[in-house]
Coordinates of C-alpha atoms in Angstrom, one line a residue:
X215 CA 0.0 0.0 0.1
X216 CA 1.2 3.5 -0.8
X217 CA 1.6 5.7 2.3
X218 CA -0.3 8.8 2.5
X219 CA 2.9 10.8 2.9
X220 CA 4.0 9.6 -0.6
X221 CA 0.8 10.4 -2.4
X222 CA 1.4 12.6 -5.4
X223 CA 5.1 13.1 -4.1
X224 CA 6.3 13.0 -7.8
X225 CA 3.5 15.3 -9.3
X226 CA 5.9 18.3 -10.0
X227 CA 5.4 20.1 -6.8
X228 CA 8.4 20.8 -4.4
X229 CA 7.3 18.7 -1.5
X230 CA 9.8 18.9 1.5
X231 CA 7.9 16.3 3.7
X232 CA 4.2 15.2 4.1
X233 CA 2.6 18.5 4.7
X234 CA 5.2 21.2 3.6
X235 CA 6.5 22.5 0.3
X236 CA 10.2 23.2 0.3
X237 CA 10.1 26.4 -1.8
X238 CA 7.8 29.2 -2.7
X239 CA 5.3 28.7 -5.6
X240 CA 3.5 31.1 -7.7
X241 CA 0.2 30.1 -9.2
X242 CA -2.0 32.4 -11.2
X243 CA -3.9 30.0 -13.4
X244 CA -7.0 28.1 -12.3
X245 CA -6.0 24.9 -13.9
X246 CA -2.6 25.1 -12.2
X247 CA -4.2 25.9 -8.8
X248 CA -6.6 22.9 -9.2
X249 CA -3.5 20.7 -9.7
X250 CA -2.0 21.9 -6.5
X251 CA -5.3 21.6 -4.6
X252 CA -5.8 18.0 -6.0
X253 CA -2.5 17.0 -4.6
X254 CA -3.2 18.6 -1.2
X255 CA -6.7 17.5 -0.7
X256 CA -6.4 14.0 -2.0
X257 CA -3.3 13.4 0.2
X258 CA -4.5 14.9 3.4
X259 CA -8.4 14.7 3.2
X260 CA -8.9 11.3 1.5
X261 CA -5.8 9.1 1.7
X262 CA -4.6 10.1 5.2
X263 CA -8.0 9.4 6.8
X264 CA -8.4 6.2 4.9
X265 CA -5.1 4.9 6.3
X266 CA -5.7 6.2 9.8
X267 CA -9.3 4.9 10.1
X268 CA -9.4 1.1 10.2
X269 CA -13.1 1.1 9.0
X270 CA -12.9 3.9 6.5
X271 CA -16.1 3.7 4.4
X272 CA -14.9 3.4 0.8
X273 CA -17.2 5.0 -1.7
X274 CA -19.1 2.3 -3.8
X275 CA -18.5 2.8 -7.6
X276 CA -22.3 3.1 -8.0
X277 CA -22.5 6.0 -5.7
X278 CA -20.8 8.0 -8.3
X279 CA -23.1 7.2 -11.0
X280 CA -26.3 9.6 -11.4
X281 CA -28.9 9.6 -10.2
X282 CA -27.1 9.9 -6.8
X283 CA -28.2 8.0 -3.7
X284 CA -29.1 9.8 -0.6
X285 CA -26.5 9.7 2.2
X286 CA -27.0 7.0 4.7
X287 CA -24.6 8.0 7.5
X288 CA -22.5 10.9 8.6
X289 CA -18.9 10.0 9.4
X290 CA -18.1 12.8 12.0
X291 CA -14.5 11.5 12.4
X292 CA -13.9 12.2 8.8
X293 CA -12.8 15.6 7.4
X294 CA -15.1 17.9 5.5
X295 CA -14.6 21.3 4.1
X296 CA -15.7 24.0 1.5
X297 CA -13.5 26.4 -0.4
X298 CA -13.8 28.9 -3.2
X299 CA -11.0 30.4 -5.4
X300 CA -11.5 33.5 -7.5
X301 CA -9.0 34.4 -10.3
X302 CA -9.1 38.1 -9.5
X303 CA -8.6 40.2 -6.5
X304 CA -11.3 40.6 -3.9
X305 CA -13.3 43.7 -3.3
X306 CA -14.2 43.1 0.4
X307 CA -17.2 45.4 0.6
X308 CA -18.7 44.4 -2.7
X309 CA -18.4 40.6 -2.5
X310 CA -21.7 38.8 -2.4
X311 CA -20.8 36.5 0.6
X312 CA -19.4 37.0 4.2
X313 CA -15.9 36.0 5.3
X314 CA -12.9 37.1 7.3
X315 CA -10.5 38.9 5.2
X316 CA -6.7 37.9 5.3
X317 CA -4.2 40.2 3.7
X318 CA -1.2 39.6 1.6
X319 CA 2.1 41.1 2.4
X320 CA 2.7 42.0 -1.2
X321 CA 0.6 45.1 -2.0
X322 CA 1.9 46.2 -5.3
X323 CA 1.9 44.5 -8.7
X324 CA 5.6 44.8 -9.1
X325 CA 6.1 42.8 -5.8
X326 CA 6.6 45.6 -3.3
X327 CA 5.7 44.6 0.2
X328 CA 3.6 46.5 2.9
X329 CA 6.0 48.4 5.2
X330 CA 4.1 47.0 8.2
X331 CA 4.9 43.4 7.0
X332 CA 5.1 42.0 10.5
X333 CA 2.0 43.6 11.6
X334 CA 0.0 42.1 8.7
X335 CA 1.3 38.7 9.4
X336 CA 0.4 39.0 13.0
X337 CA -3.2 40.2 12.2
X338 CA -3.6 37.3 9.8
X339 CA -2.4 34.9 12.4
X340 CA -4.8 36.3 15.0
X341 CA -7.7 36.1 12.5
X342 CA -7.0 32.5 11.8
X343 CA -6.6 31.5 15.4
X344 CA -9.7 33.3 16.5
X345 CA -11.8 31.0 14.2
X346 CA -10.3 27.7 15.5
X347 CA -11.6 25.6 18.3
X348 CA -9.9 26.9 21.5
X349 CA -8.0 23.6 22.0
X350 CA -6.0 24.3 18.8
X351 CA -5.3 28.0 19.2
X352 CA -2.1 27.9 21.2
X353 CA -0.6 25.2 19.2
X354 CA -1.4 27.0 16.1
X355 CA 0.0 30.4 17.2
X356 CA 3.3 28.6 18.2
X357 CA 3.6 26.7 14.9
X358 CA 3.0 29.6 12.7
X359 CA 4.3 32.6 14.8
X360 CA 6.9 33.4 12.2
X361 CA 5.2 32.3 9.1
X362 CA 3.4 34.2 6.3
X363 CA 0.1 32.2 6.7
X364 CA -1.5 33.4 3.4
X365 CA 1.2 32.1 1.0
X366 CA 0.3 29.3 -1.1
X367 CA 3.2 27.1 0.0
X368 CA 1.9 27.4 3.5
X369 CA -1.5 26.0 2.5
X370 CA -0.7 22.3 2.9
X371 CA 0.5 22.9 6.6
X372 CA -2.5 24.9 7.3
X373 CA -5.0 22.1 6.0
X374 CA -5.4 20.3 9.3
X375 CA -6.5 23.5 10.9
X376 CA -8.8 24.7 8.0
X377 CA -10.5 21.3 8.3
X378 CA -11.4 22.1 11.9
X379 CA -13.3 25.3 10.9
X380 CA -17.0 25.0 10.3
X381 CA -17.1 27.3 7.3
X382 CA -15.4 27.7 4.0
X383 CA -12.0 29.3 3.1
X384 CA -11.2 31.5 0.2
X385 CA -8.3 31.9 -2.2
X386 CA -7.9 34.8 -4.6
X387 CA -5.3 36.8 -6.4
X388 CA -3.1 39.4 -4.7
X389 CA -1.8 42.5 -6.4
X390 CA 0.8 40.4 -8.2
X391 CA -2.0 38.3 -9.7
X392 CA -0.9 35.2 -7.7
X393 CA -3.2 33.1 -5.7
X394 CA -3.1 33.3 -1.9
X395 CA -5.3 32.4 1.2
X396 CA -7.6 35.5 1.0
X397 CA -10.2 34.6 3.7
X398 CA -11.7 32.2 6.1
X399 CA -14.9 31.4 7.9
X400 CA -16.9 32.1 4.7
X401 CA -20.6 31.5 4.5
X402 CA -21.9 30.8 1.0
X403 CA -25.4 32.3 0.3
X404 CA -28.0 29.6 -0.4
X405 CA -31.3 31.3 -1.7
X406 CA -32.8 27.9 -2.3
X407 CA -36.4 29.1 -2.2
X408 CA -36.3 31.7 -5.0
X409 CA -33.6 29.7 -7.0
X410 CA -35.9 26.6 -7.1
X411 CA -39.1 28.5 -7.9
X412 CA -37.2 30.4 -10.7
X413 CA -35.9 27.2 -12.1
X414 CA -39.2 25.4 -11.9
X415 CA -40.9 28.2 -13.8
X416 CA -38.4 28.4 -16.4
X417 CA -38.5 24.6 -17.3
X418 CA -42.3 24.7 -17.1
X419 CA -43.0 22.5 -14.0
X420 CA -44.2 25.5 -12.0
X421 CA -46.9 28.1 -12.6
X422 CA -46.6 31.3 -10.8
X423 CA -49.1 31.3 -8.0
X424 CA -50.3 27.7 -8.5
X425 CA -49.7 25.9 -5.1
X426 CA -51.2 22.6 -6.3
X427 CA -48.8 22.3 -9.4
X428 CA -45.9 23.5 -7.1
X429 CA -46.6 20.7 -4.5
X430 CA -47.1 18.1 -7.2
X431 CA -43.7 18.9 -8.9
X432 CA -41.6 20.4 -6.2
X433 CA -39.5 17.3 -5.4
X434 CA -38.8 16.6 -9.1
X435 CA -37.5 20.2 -9.6
X436 CA -35.5 20.2 -6.4
X437 CA -34.0 16.9 -7.2
X438 CA -33.2 17.8 -10.9
X439 CA -31.7 21.2 -9.9
X440 CA -29.4 19.6 -7.2
X441 CA -28.3 16.8 -9.5
X442 CA -27.3 19.3 -12.1
X443 CA -24.6 20.2 -9.5
X444 CA -23.6 16.7 -8.5
X445 CA -25.8 16.0 -5.4
X446 CA -29.0 14.6 -4.2
X447 CA -30.9 16.7 -1.8
X448 CA -28.4 16.9 0.9
X449 CA -26.7 18.7 3.7
X450 CA -26.6 22.4 4.0
X451 CA -22.8 22.8 3.3
X452 CA -23.1 20.9 -0.1
X453 CA -26.5 22.5 -1.0
X454 CA -25.1 26.0 -0.5
X455 CA -21.8 25.2 -2.3
X456 CA -23.8 23.9 -5.3
X457 CA -26.0 26.9 -5.5
X458 CA -23.2 29.4 -4.8
X459 CA -21.4 27.8 -7.8
X460 CA -24.5 28.3 -9.8
X461 CA -24.7 31.9 -8.9
X462 CA -21.0 32.7 -9.5
X463 CA -21.2 31.0 -12.9
X464 CA -24.3 33.2 -13.9
X465 CA -22.4 36.2 -12.9
X466 CA -19.5 35.2 -15.3
X467 CA -16.9 34.7 -12.5
X468 CA -13.8 32.8 -13.2
X469 CA -13.7 30.5 -10.1
X470 CA -13.0 27.2 -8.6
X471 CA -15.4 25.9 -5.8
X472 CA -14.8 22.7 -4.0
X473 CA -16.5 20.8 -1.2
X474 CA -15.9 17.5 0.7
X475 CA -18.8 16.1 2.6
X476 CA -18.4 13.9 5.7
X477 CA -21.3 11.7 4.5
X478 CA -20.3 11.3 0.9
X479 CA -16.4 11.1 1.4
X480 CA -16.1 12.6 -2.2
X481 CA -14.4 15.8 -3.3
X482 CA -16.8 17.6 -5.7
X483 CA -15.3 20.4 -7.7
X484 CA -16.9 23.1 -9.8
X485 CA -14.9 25.3 -12.2
X486 CA -15.5 28.0 -14.6
X487 CA -12.5 29.6 -16.4
X488 CA -14.1 32.0 -18.7
X489 CA -15.6 29.5 -21.3
X490 CA -19.1 30.2 -22.6
X491 CA -20.7 27.2 -21.2
X492 CA -24.2 26.8 -19.6
X493 CA -22.9 25.2 -16.5
X494 CA -19.7 25.0 -14.6
X495 CA -17.5 22.0 -15.1
X496 CA -18.3 19.3 -12.6
X497 CA -16.1 16.5 -11.3
X498 CA -15.7 14.2 -8.3
X499 CA -12.8 12.4 -6.7
X500 CA -13.0 9.5 -4.3
X501 CA -11.4 6.5 -3.0
X502 CA -13.1 3.4 -4.6
X503 CA -12.6 -0.3 -4.4
X504 CA -12.8 -1.8 -8.0
X505 CA -15.1 -4.7 -8.2
X506 CA -13.4 -8.2 -7.9
X507 CA -15.0 -9.5 -11.1
X508 CA -13.7 -6.7 -13.3
X509 CA -10.7 -8.8 -14.4
X510 CA -9.5 -6.8 -17.3
X511 CA -9.7 -3.4 -15.6
X512 CA -8.0 -4.8 -12.6
X513 CA -5.2 -6.1 -14.8
X514 CA -4.6 -2.8 -16.4
X515 CA -4.5 -0.9 -13.1
X516 CA -2.1 -3.4 -11.6
X517 CA 0.2 -3.5 -14.6
X518 CA 0.6 0.2 -14.6
X519 CA 0.9 0.7 -10.9
X520 CA -2.2 2.6 -10.2
X521 CA -3.5 0.9 -7.2
X522 CA -3.3 2.8 -3.9
X523 CA -4.1 -0.3 -1.9
X524 CA -3.7 -3.3 -4.1
X525 CA -4.9 -6.0 -1.6
X526 CA -8.2 -4.2 -1.3
X527 CA -8.2 -3.1 -5.0
X528 CA -8.6 0.6 -4.0
X529 CA -7.9 3.4 -6.4
X530 CA -8.2 7.2 -6.6
X531 CA -11.1 7.6 -9.0
X532 CA -11.9 10.9 -10.7
X533 CA -15.4 11.2 -12.6
X534 CA -16.1 14.0 -14.9
X535 CA -19.7 14.8 -15.6
X536 CA -21.9 16.5 -18.4
X537 CA -25.0 18.5 -17.4
X538 CA -28.0 18.3 -19.5
X539 CA -30.7 21.0 -20.3
X540 CA -34.1 20.0 -19.2
X541 CA -36.2 18.6 -22.1
X542 CA -39.9 18.2 -21.4
X543 CA -40.5 16.2 -24.6
X544 CA -37.8 13.5 -23.7
X545 CA -38.9 10.3 -21.9
X546 CA -35.7 10.6 -19.9
X547 CA -36.6 14.2 -18.8
X548 CA -35.3 13.4 -15.3
X549 CA -31.7 13.0 -16.7
X550 CA -29.7 16.0 -15.4
X551 CA -26.3 14.5 -15.4
X552 CA -24.3 11.9 -17.2
X553 CA -20.8 10.5 -17.0
X554 CA -18.4 11.8 -19.6
X555 CA -15.1 10.5 -18.4
X556 CA -13.6 8.2 -15.8
X557 CA -9.9 8.5 -14.7
X558 CA -7.9 6.5 -12.2
X559 CA -5.1 8.7 -10.8
X560 CA -1.7 7.3 -10.2
X561 CA -1.0 7.5 -6.4
X562 CA 2.6 8.7 -6.9
X563 CA 2.7 10.9 -10.0
X564 CA -1.0 12.0 -10.2
X565 CA -1.0 10.9 -13.9
X566 CA -4.5 9.9 -15.2
X567 CA -5.3 6.5 -16.5
X568 CA -8.3 6.8 -19.0
X569 CA -10.3 4.5 -21.1
X570 CA -11.6 2.3 -18.2
X571 CA -15.3 1.7 -17.4
X572 CA -15.4 1.2 -13.6
X573 CA -18.7 2.8 -12.5
X574 CA -21.1 2.1 -15.4
X575 CA -20.2 -1.4 -16.7
X576 CA -23.3 -3.1 -18.0
X577 CA -21.9 -6.5 -17.2
X578 CA -21.5 -5.4 -13.6
X579 CA -25.1 -4.1 -13.4
X580 CA -26.3 -7.5 -14.8
X581 CA -24.3 -9.4 -12.3
X582 CA -25.7 -7.2 -9.3
X583 CA -29.1 -7.8 -10.6
X584 CA -28.6 -11.6 -10.6
X585 CA -27.1 -11.4 -7.0
X586 CA -30.1 -9.5 -5.8
X587 CA -32.9 -11.8 -7.1
X588 CA -30.8 -14.8 -5.8
X589 CA -30.6 -13.2 -2.4
X590 CA -26.7 -13.2 -2.7
X591 CA -26.2 -9.5 -2.7
X592 CA -24.3 -8.1 0.3
X593 CA -24.5 -4.3 0.7
X594 CA -27.0 -1.7 1.6
X595 CA -29.2 0.8 -0.1
X596 CA -31.7 3.5 1.0
X597 CA -35.2 2.6 0.2
X598 CA -37.4 5.6 -0.7
X599 CA -34.9 8.0 1.2
X600 CA -36.0 6.8 4.5
X601 CA -35.1 3.2 5.3
X602 CA -31.6 1.6 5.2
X603 CA -31.9 -2.0 3.9
X604 CA -28.9 -4.3 4.4
X605 CA -28.4 -7.5 2.3
X606 CA -30.9 -9.5 0.4
X607 CA -31.8 -12.4 2.7
X608 CA -35.6 -12.1 2.4
X609 CA -38.1 -11.5 -0.4
X610 CA -38.9 -8.1 1.2
X611 CA -35.5 -7.0 1.1
X612 CA -34.9 -8.3 -2.4
X613 CA -38.0 -6.4 -3.6
X614 CA -36.7 -3.1 -1.9
X615 CA -33.3 -3.6 -3.5
X616 CA -35.0 -4.2 -6.9
X617 CA -37.1 -1.1 -6.6
X618 CA -34.0 1.0 -5.7
X619 CA -31.9 -0.7 -8.4
X620 CA -34.6 0.0 -11.0
X621 CA -35.0 3.5 -9.8
X622 CA -31.4 4.3 -10.0
X623 CA -30.7 2.8 -13.4
X624 CA -34.2 3.7 -15.0
X625 CA -33.0 6.2 -17.5
X626 CA -29.9 4.1 -18.5
X627 CA -32.1 1.1 -19.0
X628 CA -34.4 3.1 -21.3
X629 CA -31.3 3.8 -23.5
X630 CA -29.5 0.5 -23.4
X631 CA -29.3 -2.0 -26.2
X632 CA -32.1 -4.5 -26.9
X633 CA -29.8 -7.5 -26.1
X634 CA -28.8 -6.1 -22.7
X635 CA -32.5 -5.2 -21.7
X636 CA -33.6 -8.6 -23.0
X637 CA -31.2 -10.2 -20.5
X638 CA -32.4 -7.9 -17.7
X639 CA -36.0 -8.7 -18.5
X640 CA -35.5 -12.4 -18.3
X641 CA -33.9 -12.1 -14.8
X642 CA -36.6 -9.9 -13.6
X643 CA -39.5 -11.9 -15.0
X644 CA -38.1 -15.2 -13.8
X645 CA -38.1 -13.7 -10.3
X646 CA -41.1 -11.6 -10.3
X647 CA -43.6 -13.9 -12.1
X648 CA -42.4 -17.2 -10.8
X649 CA -45.2 -19.4 -9.4
X650 CA -42.7 -20.4 -6.8
X651 CA -42.7 -16.9 -5.3
X652 CA -46.6 -16.3 -5.5
X653 CA -47.1 -17.1 -1.9
X654 CA -44.2 -14.8 -0.6
X655 CA -45.3 -12.0 -2.8
X656 CA -49.0 -12.3 -1.7
X657 CA -47.8 -11.0 1.8
X658 CA -45.9 -8.1 0.1
X659 CA -48.6 -7.2 -2.2
X660 CA -47.9 -3.3 -2.2
X661 CA -44.1 -3.6 -2.4
X662 CA -44.4 -6.2 -5.2
X663 CA -46.8 -4.0 -7.1
X664 CA -44.4 -1.1 -6.8
X665 CA -41.5 -3.1 -8.3
X666 CA -43.7 -4.4 -11.2
X667 CA -45.0 -0.9 -12.0
X668 CA -41.5 0.5 -12.1
X669 CA -40.4 -2.4 -14.4
X670 CA -43.5 -1.9 -16.7
X671 CA -42.7 1.7 -16.9
X672 CA -39.3 1.1 -18.0
X673 CA -40.4 -1.4 -20.7
X674 CA -42.9 1.2 -22.1
X675 CA -40.5 4.0 -21.8
X676 CA -38.1 2.2 -24.1
X677 CA -40.7 2.1 -26.9
X678 CA -41.4 5.8 -26.3
X679 CA -37.8 6.5 -26.8
X680 CA -37.8 4.6 -30.1
X681 CA -40.8 6.8 -31.1
X682 CA -38.8 10.0 -30.1
X683 CA -35.9 8.8 -32.4
X684 CA -38.5 8.2 -35.2
X685 CA -39.5 11.8 -34.9
X686 CA -36.1 12.6 -36.1
X687 CA -36.4 9.9 -38.9
X688 CA -33.8 7.9 -37.1
X689 CA -34.1 4.1 -36.2
X690 CA -31.5 2.0 -34.5
X691 CA -29.0 4.8 -35.2
X692 CA -29.6 4.9 -38.9
X693 CA -31.3 7.7 -41.0
X694 CA -34.5 6.4 -42.6
X695 CA -37.2 7.5 -45.2
X696 CA -40.6 8.9 -44.4
X697 CA -42.1 5.5 -45.7
X698 CA -40.0 3.6 -43.1
X699 CA -40.7 6.1 -40.3
X700 CA -44.4 5.6 -40.7
X701 CA -44.2 1.9 -40.8
X702 CA -42.1 1.6 -37.7
X703 CA -44.2 4.3 -35.9
X704 CA -47.4 2.5 -36.7
X705 CA -46.1 -0.9 -35.5
X706 CA -44.8 0.6 -32.3
X707 CA -48.1 2.4 -31.6
X708 CA -50.1 -0.7 -32.3
X709 CA -48.0 -2.6 -29.8
X710 CA -48.4 0.3 -27.2
X711 CA -52.1 0.7 -27.4
X712 CA -52.6 -2.9 -26.0
X713 CA -50.4 -2.0 -23.1
X714 CA -52.2 1.2 -22.2
X715 CA -54.0 -0.8 -19.5
X716 CA -50.9 0.1 -17.4
X717 CA -51.5 3.7 -17.8
X718 CA -48.6 6.2 -17.2
X719 CA -49.7 9.7 -17.8
X720 CA -46.3 11.0 -18.7
X721 CA -45.7 8.4 -21.2
X722 CA -49.0 8.9 -22.9
X723 CA -48.3 12.6 -23.1
X724 CA -44.8 11.8 -24.7
X725 CA -46.5 9.5 -27.2
X726 CA -49.2 12.2 -28.3
X727 CA -46.3 14.8 -28.4
X728 CA -44.1 12.6 -30.6
X729 CA -47.1 11.8 -33.1
X730 CA -47.9 15.4 -33.1
X731 CA -44.4 16.3 -34.2
X732 CA -44.5 13.6 -36.9
X733 CA -47.7 14.9 -38.3
X734 CA -46.7 18.6 -38.2
X735 CA -43.6 18.0 -40.3
X736 CA -43.7 20.9 -42.9
X737 CA -42.1 18.8 -45.7
X738 CA -44.5 15.8 -45.1
X739 CA -47.5 18.2 -45.3
X740 CA -46.2 19.9 -48.5
X741 CA -45.1 16.8 -50.3
X742 CA -47.7 14.1 -49.2
X743 CA -50.7 15.4 -47.5
X744 CA -51.7 18.7 -49.3
X745 CA -51.2 17.5 -53.1
X746 CA -54.2 15.9 -54.8
X747 CA -54.4 12.1 -54.3
X748 CA -54.0 11.2 -58.0
X749 CA -50.7 13.2 -58.2
X750 CA -48.9 11.0 -55.7
X751 CA -46.7 8.0 -56.6
X752 CA -47.6 4.6 -55.0
X753 CA -45.0 5.3 -52.3
X754 CA -46.6 8.7 -51.7
X755 CA -50.1 7.1 -51.5
X756 CA -48.8 4.7 -48.9
X757 CA -47.4 7.6 -46.8
X758 CA -50.6 9.5 -47.0
X759 CA -52.6 6.3 -46.0
X760 CA -50.3 5.7 -43.0
X761 CA -50.6 9.4 -42.1
X762 CA -54.3 8.9 -41.7
X763 CA -53.8 5.8 -39.6
X764 CA -51.3 7.7 -37.4
X765 CA -54.0 10.4 -36.9
X766 CA -56.5 7.7 -35.9
X767 CA -54.1 6.1 -33.4
X768 CA -53.3 9.5 -31.9
X769 CA -57.0 10.1 -31.4
X770 CA -57.1 6.8 -29.6
X771 CA -54.4 7.8 -27.2
X772 CA -56.0 11.2 -26.6
X773 CA -59.2 9.5 -25.8
X774 CA -57.6 7.4 -23.2
X775 CA -56.0 10.3 -21.7
X776 CA -59.2 12.2 -21.6
X777 CA -61.1 9.3 -20.1
X778 CA -58.4 8.9 -17.2
X779 CA -58.5 12.6 -16.5
X780 CA -62.2 12.6 -16.3
X781 CA -62.3 9.6 -14.1
X782 CA -59.8 11.2 -11.7
X783 CA -61.9 14.4 -11.6
X784 CA -65.0 12.3 -10.7
X785 CA -63.1 10.5 -7.9
X786 CA -62.0 13.9 -6.6
X787 CA -65.4 15.4 -6.5

């Protein structure tokens, strides 16, 4: 096992020992600052606690895969922090958040120092000490009594003390355009109420002043907004960090914001470096144990020396994500985030090993599913955000695991290949619909029905996704003709209309919207619908005939939606 004192020791930084740099460093670029912070934070906030805590809770690979699971436990003995860095000088009065200001000794762009250099250093020392728990104050003053605490080379030595503060610390440029520790005890503003309502109205899930719609859609909007920034609905520290990153990005700031939660044991980083993007860059770093059955991946990691702890198969894993703009017409409209890259970091050099699939391997998913239905899966999940379920020894636990498994992987299963989904369906059907399990499921009727409904939704949603592709005249990744589009759409809708007994309002709305888009196609109207019948070719006549059939099928789906809506209104009255 690589010792924590050696982690990233050959990453280009002038390390003197485990927590000190041997010479001064000048960093003015956010990317270079991020490299420095990666080395310090991974070494001191992930690897050191891992090696000093016998029962350190490694992050499961699936926890880094959206949608994110709710936290189960808070590990108060582990470090947590928040920080923000600005690629500019601070204007203390005009900043939009509260913090205690620290002052650099260099006060001019040409490197000139303040004539009261010692007083400035003493003032910074007193400010830092005043925000520490009393038990650390004397030791801190003694350790740093002759040190310029705001210099970047001092930052690793300060880290144990910064971790003992409840609030965030701040880095920014000085007059020389180099980063330094510019503030501590920062509070990030979190105007969750107005932010949530503005976002919900913008994506069409809220209507101004309509409390019923707000209550119905609030959790969806809240969860979607938080997932855009890499979290489930979680603690105040991470919520405020996510929303502050959102605010800074909207303001056009060049910044890096980072947070480590004591519950998720994951370093989450947001960065905006002046690029014209809708969202800040988002990535996570955690210590993960690679699954024992990923033989090829394990072989590559071992060959190139990327294990942090080989006997336990532990690696330093970095995941990069892509955010998605909300699309109400997409059957996977709850997909706020997806994985764009996975990197294993070398524990000594920090070099990234790419091209591995550790967290979203379909064979892994399939093996987990098999283990769940056989009752052989050992692990734990949170069922419906409230109940911790451990292992799969009973049918009740298996059903709860299945519900959570289907919920987490729902939007991926909607997109995966027919072959993969066919295998999944066989495993689920053999378990859920086996006569041998009828008696057990009879006593778990409500839970069993929840799992079946979730499975049925995914099955139907896969068909609706195909219909969404047909709207773009695409089928199985290939461009198709209008003739083929109509044939495939009619076959699909004829199958769906017999399954409409299991009524999912959102899917019916999506079907109607897709058909509407096909029928409104301007070229289709001009070329095949408006001209006289006798002017059309045989292929054109087939398209017009199928157009009418599609209109008829759409009317059928609209009738079902109207009947169900009327039924609900009658029940309500």
